CSV table of N, CA and C in Angstrom, one decimal:
chain,number,residue,atom,x,y,z
I,1,UNK,N,52.2,71.4,123.5
I,1,UNK,CA,53.5,71.4,123.0
I,1,UNK,C,53.4,71.6,121.5
I,2,UNK,N,54.3,72.4,120.9
I,2,UNK,CA,54.2,72.6,119.4
I,2,UNK,C,55.2,71.7,118.7
I,3,UNK,N,54.8,71.3,117.5
I,3,UNK,CA,55.7,70.4,116.8
I,3,UNK,C,57.0,71.2,116.4
I,4,UNK,N,58.1,70.4,116.4
I,4,UNK,CA,59.4,71.0,116.1
I,4,UNK,C,59.6,70.9,114.6
I,5,UNK,N,59.9,72.1,114.0
I,5,UNK,CA,60.1,72.1,112.5
I,5,UNK,C,61.7,72.1,112.3
I,6,UNK,N,62.2,71.1,111.6
I,6,UNK,CA,63.6,71.0,111.4
I,6,UNK,C,64.2,72.1,110.5
I,7,UNK,N,63.3,72.8,109.8
I,7,UNK,CA,63.7,73.8,108.9
I,7,UNK,C,64.1,75.1,109.6
I,8,UNK,N,63.6,75.3,110.8
I,8,UNK,CA,63.8,76.5,111.6
I,8,UNK,C,65.2,76.5,112.3
I,9,UNK,N,65.8,77.6,112.3
I,9,UNK,CA,67.2,77.7,112.9
I,9,UNK,C,67.0,78.5,114.2
I,10,UNK,N,67.9,78.2,115.1
I,10,UNK,CA,67.9,79.0,116.4
I,10,UNK,C,68.7,80.3,116.1
I,11,UNK,N,68.5,81.3,116.8
I,11,UNK,CA,69.3,82.6,116.6
I,11,UNK,C,70.8,82.3,116.7
I,12,UNK,N,71.3,81.4,117.5
I,12,UNK,CA,72.7,81.1,117.6
I,12,UNK,C,73.2,80.4,116.3
I,13,UNK,N,72.4,79.6,115.7
I,13,UNK,CA,72.8,79.0,114.4
I,13,UNK,C,73.0,80.1,113.3
I,14,UNK,N,72.1,81.0,113.3
I,14,UNK,CA,72.2,82.1,112.3
I,14,UNK,C,73.4,82.9,112.5
I,15,UNK,N,73.8,83.2,113.8
I,15,UNK,CA,75.0,84.0,114.1
I,15,UNK,C,76.2,83.2,113.7
I,16,UNK,N,76.3,81.9,113.9
I,16,UNK,CA,77.4,81.1,113.5
I,16,UNK,C,77.6,81.1,112.0
I,17,UNK,N,76.5,81.0,111.3
I,17,UNK,CA,76.6,81.0,109.8
I,17,UNK,C,77.1,82.3,109.3
I,18,UNK,N,76.6,83.4,109.9
I,18,UNK,CA,77.1,84.8,109.5
I,18,UNK,C,78.6,84.9,109.8
I,19,UNK,N,79.1,84.4,110.9
I,19,UNK,CA,80.5,84.5,111.3
I,19,UNK,C,81.3,83.7,110.3
I,20,UNK,N,80.8,82.6,109.8
I,20,UNK,CA,81.5,81.8,108.8
I,20,UNK,C,81.6,82.5,107.5
I,21,UNK,N,80.6,83.4,107.2
I,21,UNK,CA,80.6,84.1,105.9
I,21,UNK,C,81.7,85.2,105.9
I,22,UNK,N,82.0,85.7,107.1
I,22,UNK,CA,83.0,86.7,107.2
I,22,UNK,C,84.4,86.1,107.2
I,23,UNK,N,84.9,85.8,106.1
I,23,UNK,CA,86.2,85.1,106.0
I,23,UNK,C,87.3,86.1,106.2
I,24,UNK,N,87.2,87.2,105.5
I,24,UNK,CA,88.3,88.2,105.5
I,24,UNK,C,87.8,89.6,105.3
I,25,UNK,N,88.3,90.5,106.1
I,25,UNK,CA,87.9,91.9,105.9
I,25,UNK,C,88.4,92.4,104.6
I,26,UNK,N,87.7,93.3,104.0
I,26,UNK,CA,88.2,93.9,102.7
I,26,UNK,C,89.4,94.7,103.0
I,27,UNK,N,90.4,94.6,102.1
I,27,UNK,CA,91.7,95.3,102.3
I,27,UNK,C,91.5,96.8,102.2
I,28,UNK,N,92.2,97.5,103.0
I,28,UNK,CA,92.1,99.0,102.9
I,28,UNK,C,93.0,99.4,101.7
I,29,UNK,N,92.6,100.5,101.0
I,29,UNK,CA,93.5,100.9,100.0
I,29,UNK,C,94.8,101.4,100.5
I,30,UNK,N,95.9,101.0,99.8
I,30,UNK,CA,97.2,101.4,100.3
I,30,UNK,C,97.5,102.8,99.9
I,31,UNK,N,98.3,103.5,100.7
I,31,UNK,CA,98.7,104.8,100.5
I,31,UNK,C,99.7,104.9,99.3
I,32,UNK,N,99.4,105.6,98.3
I,32,UNK,CA,100.3,105.7,97.2
I,32,UNK,C,100.9,107.1,97.2
I,33,UNK,N,102.3,107.2,97.1
I,33,UNK,CA,102.9,108.5,97.1
I,33,UNK,C,103.7,108.6,95.9
I,34,UNK,N,104.0,109.9,95.5
I,34,UNK,CA,104.8,110.2,94.4
I,34,UNK,C,105.8,111.2,94.8
I,35,UNK,N,107.0,111.1,94.3
I,35,UNK,CA,108.0,112.1,94.6
I,35,UNK,C,108.1,113.1,93.5
I,36,UNK,N,108.3,114.4,93.9
I,36,UNK,CA,108.5,115.5,92.9
I,36,UNK,C,109.9,116.1,93.2
I,37,UNK,N,110.8,116.0,92.2
I,37,UNK,CA,112.1,116.5,92.4
I,37,UNK,C,112.1,117.9,91.7
I,38,UNK,N,112.4,118.9,92.4
I,38,UNK,CA,112.6,120.3,91.9
I,38,UNK,C,114.1,120.5,91.7
I,39,UNK,N,114.5,120.4,90.4
I,39,UNK,CA,115.9,120.3,90.1
I,39,UNK,C,116.7,121.5,90.5
I,40,UNK,N,116.2,122.7,90.1
I,40,UNK,CA,117.0,124.0,90.4
I,40,UNK,C,117.1,124.2,91.9
I,41,UNK,N,116.1,123.8,92.6
I,41,UNK,CA,116.0,124.0,94.1
I,41,UNK,C,116.7,122.9,94.9
I,42,UNK,N,117.0,121.8,94.2
I,42,UNK,CA,117.6,120.6,94.8
I,42,UNK,C,116.8,120.2,96.0
I,43,UNK,N,115.5,120.0,95.7
I,43,UNK,CA,114.5,119.6,96.8
I,43,UNK,C,113.6,118.5,96.3
I,44,UNK,N,113.4,117.5,97.1
I,44,UNK,CA,112.4,116.5,96.8
I,44,UNK,C,111.2,116.6,97.7
I,45,UNK,N,110.0,116.6,97.1
I,45,UNK,CA,108.8,116.7,97.9
I,45,UNK,C,108.0,115.4,97.6
I,46,UNK,N,107.3,115.0,98.6
I,46,UNK,CA,106.4,113.8,98.5
I,46,UNK,C,105.0,114.2,98.5
I,47,UNK,N,104.2,113.6,97.6
I,47,UNK,CA,102.8,113.9,97.5
I,47,UNK,C,101.9,112.7,97.3
I,48,UNK,N,100.7,112.7,97.6
I,48,UNK,CA,99.8,111.6,97.3
I,48,UNK,C,99.5,111.6,95.8
I,49,UNK,N,99.2,110.5,95.3
I,49,UNK,CA,98.9,110.4,93.9
I,49,UNK,C,97.7,111.3,93.5
I,50,UNK,N,97.8,112.0,92.4
I,50,UNK,CA,96.7,112.9,92.0
I,50,UNK,C,96.9,114.3,92.5
I,51,UNK,N,98.0,114.5,93.3
I,51,UNK,CA,98.2,115.9,93.8
I,51,UNK,C,98.5,116.9,92.7
I,52,UNK,N,98.1,118.1,92.9
I,52,UNK,CA,98.3,119.2,92.0
I,52,UNK,C,99.7,119.7,92.2
I,53,UNK,N,100.5,119.8,91.1
I,53,UNK,CA,101.9,120.1,91.1
I,53,UNK,C,102.1,121.5,91.6
I,54,UNK,N,101.3,122.5,91.2
I,54,UNK,CA,101.4,123.9,91.7
I,54,UNK,C,101.2,124.0,93.2
I,55,UNK,N,100.2,123.3,93.7
I,55,UNK,CA,99.9,123.4,95.1
I,55,UNK,C,101.0,122.8,95.9
I,56,UNK,N,101.6,121.7,95.5
I,56,UNK,CA,102.6,121.0,96.2
I,56,UNK,C,103.9,121.9,96.2
I,57,UNK,N,104.1,122.6,95.1
I,57,UNK,CA,105.3,123.5,95.1
I,57,UNK,C,105.1,124.7,96.1
I,58,UNK,N,103.9,125.3,96.1
I,58,UNK,CA,103.6,126.4,97.0
I,58,UNK,C,103.7,126.0,98.4
I,59,UNK,N,103.1,124.8,98.7
I,59,UNK,CA,103.1,124.3,100.1
I,59,UNK,C,104.5,124.1,100.6
I,60,UNK,N,105.5,123.8,99.7
I,60,UNK,CA,106.8,123.6,100.1
I,60,UNK,C,107.8,124.7,99.8
I,61,UNK,N,107.3,125.9,99.6
I,61,UNK,CA,108.0,127.1,99.4
I,61,UNK,C,108.9,127.1,98.2
I,62,UNK,N,108.4,126.4,97.1
I,62,UNK,CA,109.1,126.4,95.8
I,62,UNK,C,108.6,127.6,95.0
I,63,UNK,N,109.4,128.5,94.5
I,63,UNK,CA,109.0,129.6,93.8
I,63,UNK,C,108.8,129.3,92.3
I,64,UNK,N,107.6,129.3,91.9
I,64,UNK,CA,107.3,128.9,90.5
I,64,UNK,C,107.3,130.1,89.5
I,65,UNK,N,107.1,131.3,90.1
I,65,UNK,CA,106.8,132.5,89.3
I,65,UNK,C,108.0,133.4,89.1
I,66,UNK,N,108.1,134.0,87.9
I,66,UNK,CA,109.0,135.1,87.6
I,66,UNK,C,108.4,136.4,88.3
I,67,UNK,N,109.0,137.5,88.2
I,67,UNK,CA,108.5,138.7,88.8
I,67,UNK,C,107.1,139.0,88.2
I,68,UNK,N,107.0,138.9,86.9
I,68,UNK,CA,105.7,139.2,86.2
I,68,UNK,C,104.6,138.2,86.7
I,69,UNK,N,105.0,137.0,86.9
I,69,UNK,CA,104.0,136.0,87.3
I,69,UNK,C,103.6,136.2,88.7
I,70,UNK,N,104.5,136.7,89.6
I,70,UNK,CA,104.1,137.0,91.0
I,70,UNK,C,103.1,138.1,91.0
I,71,UNK,N,103.1,139.0,90.1
I,71,UNK,CA,102.2,140.1,90.1
I,71,UNK,C,100.9,139.8,89.4
I,72,UNK,N,100.9,138.9,88.5
I,72,UNK,CA,99.7,138.7,87.6
I,72,UNK,C,99.3,137.3,87.5
I,73,UNK,N,99.6,136.4,88.4
I,73,UNK,CA,99.1,135.0,88.2
I,73,UNK,C,97.7,134.9,88.6
I,74,UNK,N,97.0,133.9,88.0
I,74,UNK,CA,95.6,133.7,88.1
I,74,UNK,C,95.2,132.8,89.3
I,75,UNK,N,96.1,132.4,90.1
I,75,UNK,CA,95.8,131.6,91.3
I,75,UNK,C,95.5,130.1,91.0
I,76,UNK,N,96.0,129.7,89.8
I,76,UNK,CA,95.9,128.2,89.6
I,76,UNK,C,94.8,127.8,88.7
I,77,UNK,N,94.2,128.7,87.9
I,77,UNK,CA,93.1,128.3,87.1
I,77,UNK,C,93.5,128.1,85.6
I,78,UNK,N,94.8,128.2,85.3
I,78,UNK,CA,95.2,127.9,83.9
I,78,UNK,C,95.0,129.1,83.0
I,79,UNK,N,94.7,130.3,83.5
I,79,UNK,CA,94.3,131.4,82.6
I,79,UNK,C,95.5,132.2,82.2
I,80,UNK,N,96.6,132.3,83.0
I,80,UNK,CA,97.7,133.2,82.8
I,80,UNK,C,98.9,132.6,82.1
I,81,UNK,N,99.1,131.3,82.4
I,81,UNK,CA,100.3,130.6,81.8
I,81,UNK,C,101.6,131.0,82.5
I,82,UNK,N,101.6,131.5,83.7
I,82,UNK,CA,102.8,132.0,84.3
I,82,UNK,C,103.5,130.9,85.2
I,83,UNK,N,102.9,129.8,85.4
I,83,UNK,CA,103.4,128.7,86.3
I,83,UNK,C,104.1,127.6,85.4
I,84,UNK,N,104.7,128.0,84.4
I,84,UNK,CA,105.4,127.1,83.4
I,84,UNK,C,106.5,126.3,84.1
I,85,UNK,N,106.5,125.0,84.0
I,85,UNK,CA,107.6,124.2,84.4
I,85,UNK,C,108.1,123.3,83.2
I,86,UNK,N,109.3,122.8,83.3
I,86,UNK,CA,109.8,121.9,82.3
I,86,UNK,C,110.0,120.6,83.0
I,87,UNK,N,109.4,119.5,82.4
I,87,UNK,CA,109.5,118.2,82.9
I,87,UNK,C,110.8,117.6,82.4
I,88,UNK,N,111.7,117.3,83.3
I,88,UNK,CA,113.0,116.8,83.0
I,88,UNK,C,113.0,115.2,82.9
I,89,UNK,N,112.2,114.6,83.8
I,89,UNK,CA,112.1,113.2,83.8
I,89,UNK,C,110.7,112.8,84.4
I,90,UNK,N,110.1,111.8,83.9
I,90,UNK,CA,108.8,111.3,84.4
I,90,UNK,C,107.6,111.9,83.8
I,91,UNK,N,107.6,112.3,82.6
I,91,UNK,CA,106.5,112.9,81.9
I,91,UNK,C,105.3,111.9,82.0
I,92,UNK,N,105.5,110.6,81.9
I,92,UNK,CA,104.4,109.6,81.9
I,92,UNK,C,103.8,109.6,83.3
I,93,UNK,N,104.4,110.2,84.3
I,93,UNK,CA,103.8,110.2,85.7
I,93,UNK,C,102.9,111.4,85.9
I,94,UNK,N,102.8,112.2,84.9
I,94,UNK,CA,101.9,113.4,85.0
I,94,UNK,C,100.6,113.1,84.2
I,95,UNK,N,99.5,113.8,84.6
I,95,UNK,CA,98.3,113.7,83.8
I,95,UNK,C,98.6,114.3,82.4
I,96,UNK,N,97.7,113.9,81.5
I,96,UNK,CA,97.9,114.4,80.1
I,96,UNK,C,97.7,115.9,80.0
I,97,UNK,N,98.3,116.5,79.0
I,97,UNK,CA,98.1,118.0,78.8
I,97,UNK,C,96.7,118.3,78.6
I,98,UNK,N,96.2,119.3,79.2
I,98,UNK,CA,94.8,119.8,79.1
I,98,UNK,C,94.7,120.7,77.8
I,99,UNK,N,93.5,120.9,77.4
I,99,UNK,CA,93.2,121.8,76.3
I,99,UNK,C,93.8,123.2,76.6
I,100,UNK,N,93.6,123.6,77.8
I,100,UNK,CA,94.2,125.0,78.3
I,100,UNK,C,95.7,125.0,78.0
I,101,UNK,N,96.4,123.9,78.4
I,101,UNK,CA,97.8,123.9,78.2
I,101,UNK,C,98.2,123.9,76.8
I,102,UNK,N,97.4,123.1,76.0
I,102,UNK,CA,97.7,123.1,74.5
I,102,UNK,C,97.6,124.4,73.9
I,103,UNK,N,96.7,125.2,74.4
I,103,UNK,CA,96.5,126.6,73.8
I,103,UNK,C,97.6,127.5,74.3
I,104,UNK,N,97.9,127.5,75.6
I,104,UNK,CA,98.9,128.4,76.2
I,104,UNK,C,100.3,128.0,75.9
I,105,UNK,N,100.6,126.8,75.6
I,105,UNK,CA,101.9,126.3,75.4
I,105,UNK,C,102.2,125.8,74.0
I,106,UNK,N,101.4,126.3,73.0
I,106,UNK,CA,101.5,125.7,71.7
I,106,UNK,C,102.8,126.0,71.0
I,107,UNK,N,103.5,127.1,71.4
I,107,UNK,CA,104.8,127.4,70.8
I,107,UNK,C,106.0,126.9,71.7
I,108,UNK,N,105.7,126.2,72.7
I,108,UNK,CA,106.7,125.8,73.7
I,108,UNK,C,106.9,124.3,73.4
I,109,UNK,N,108.1,123.8,73.9
I,109,UNK,CA,108.4,122.3,73.7
I,109,UNK,C,107.3,121.4,74.5
I,110,UNK,N,107.2,120.2,74.0
I,110,UNK,CA,106.3,119.3,74.6
I,110,UNK,C,106.6,119.0,76.1
I,111,UNK,N,107.8,119.2,76.5
I,111,UNK,CA,108.2,119.0,77.9
I,111,UNK,C,107.8,120.1,78.8
I,112,UNK,N,107.2,121.2,78.3
I,112,UNK,CA,106.7,122.2,79.2
I,112,UNK,C,105.3,122.0,79.6
I,113,UNK,N,105.0,122.3,80.8
I,113,UNK,CA,103.6,122.1,81.4
I,113,UNK,C,103.3,123.3,82.2
I,114,UNK,N,102.0,123.5,82.5
I,114,UNK,CA,101.5,124.5,83.5
I,114,UNK,C,101.4,123.7,84.8
I,115,UNK,N,102.1,124.1,85.8
I,115,UNK,CA,102.1,123.4,87.1
I,115,UNK,C,100.6,123.3,87.7
I,116,UNK,N,99.8,124.3,87.4
I,116,UNK,CA,98.5,124.3,87.9
I,116,UNK,C,97.6,123.3,87.3
I,117,UNK,N,98.0,122.8,86.1
I,117,UNK,CA,97.1,121.8,85.4
I,117,UNK,C,97.7,120.4,85.5
I,118,UNK,N,98.8,120.2,86.0
I,118,UNK,CA,99.5,118.9,86.1
I,118,UNK,C,99.2,118.2,87.4
I,119,UNK,N,98.7,117.0,87.3
I,119,UNK,CA,98.5,116.1,88.5
I,119,UNK,C,99.6,115.1,88.5
I,120,UNK,N,100.1,114.8,89.7
I,120,UNK,CA,101.3,113.9,89.8
I,120,UNK,C,100.8,112.5,90.2
I,121,UNK,N,101.2,111.5,89.4
I,121,UNK,CA,100.8,110.2,89.7
I,121,UNK,C,102.0,109.2,89.9
I,122,UNK,N,103.2,109.8,89.9
I,122,UNK,CA,104.4,109.0,90.1
I,122,UNK,C,105.6,109.9,90.2
I,123,UNK,N,106.8,109.3,90.2
I,123,UNK,CA,108.0,110.1,90.4
I,123,UNK,C,108.2,111.0,89.2
I,124,UNK,N,108.5,112.3,89.4
I,124,UNK,CA,108.8,113.2,88.4
I,124,UNK,C,109.8,114.2,88.8
I,125,UNK,N,110.6,114.7,87.8
I,125,UNK,CA,111.6,115.7,88.1
I,125,UNK,C,111.3,116.9,87.2
I,126,UNK,N,111.3,118.1,87.8
I,126,UNK,CA,110.9,119.3,87.0
I,126,UNK,C,111.9,120.5,87.3
I,127,UNK,N,111.9,121.4,86.3
I,127,UNK,CA,112.7,122.6,86.4
I,127,UNK,C,111.6,123.8,86.5
I,128,UNK,N,111.8,124.6,87.5
I,128,UNK,CA,110.9,125.8,87.6
I,128,UNK,C,111.5,126.9,86.7
I,129,UNK,N,110.6,127.8,86.3
I,129,UNK,CA,111.0,129.0,85.5
I,129,UNK,C,112.0,128.6,84.4
I,130,UNK,N,111.6,127.8,83.5
I,130,UNK,CA,112.6,127.4,82.4
I,130,UNK,C,112.9,128.5,81.5
């Protein structure tokens, strides 16, 4: 017969202590959405936070481009400047202007953005083709 060591735990004791450590499951991140109101089109679109404004417009059949822009747009890379929108409300809910926007829009009002460069983080209202 072997001596009993009081420092040793049985496998059941280990399992019970592990169960006691699991007090609460980590909370799952909550879904955050942002609304985009297209004023001229009288349409509200919902997007996840961080969504690209140009992509959400295209996905929802919102026409961002003038005739010239339809023929010569760069596909969302910020090179052509044809996806200009005017932010009517909620400028603070968009990502800051990029260097590309500052160059392309230097003679335009501060409320003008390139839809392809703007990420939506909250409610915003915009006018297309200002």
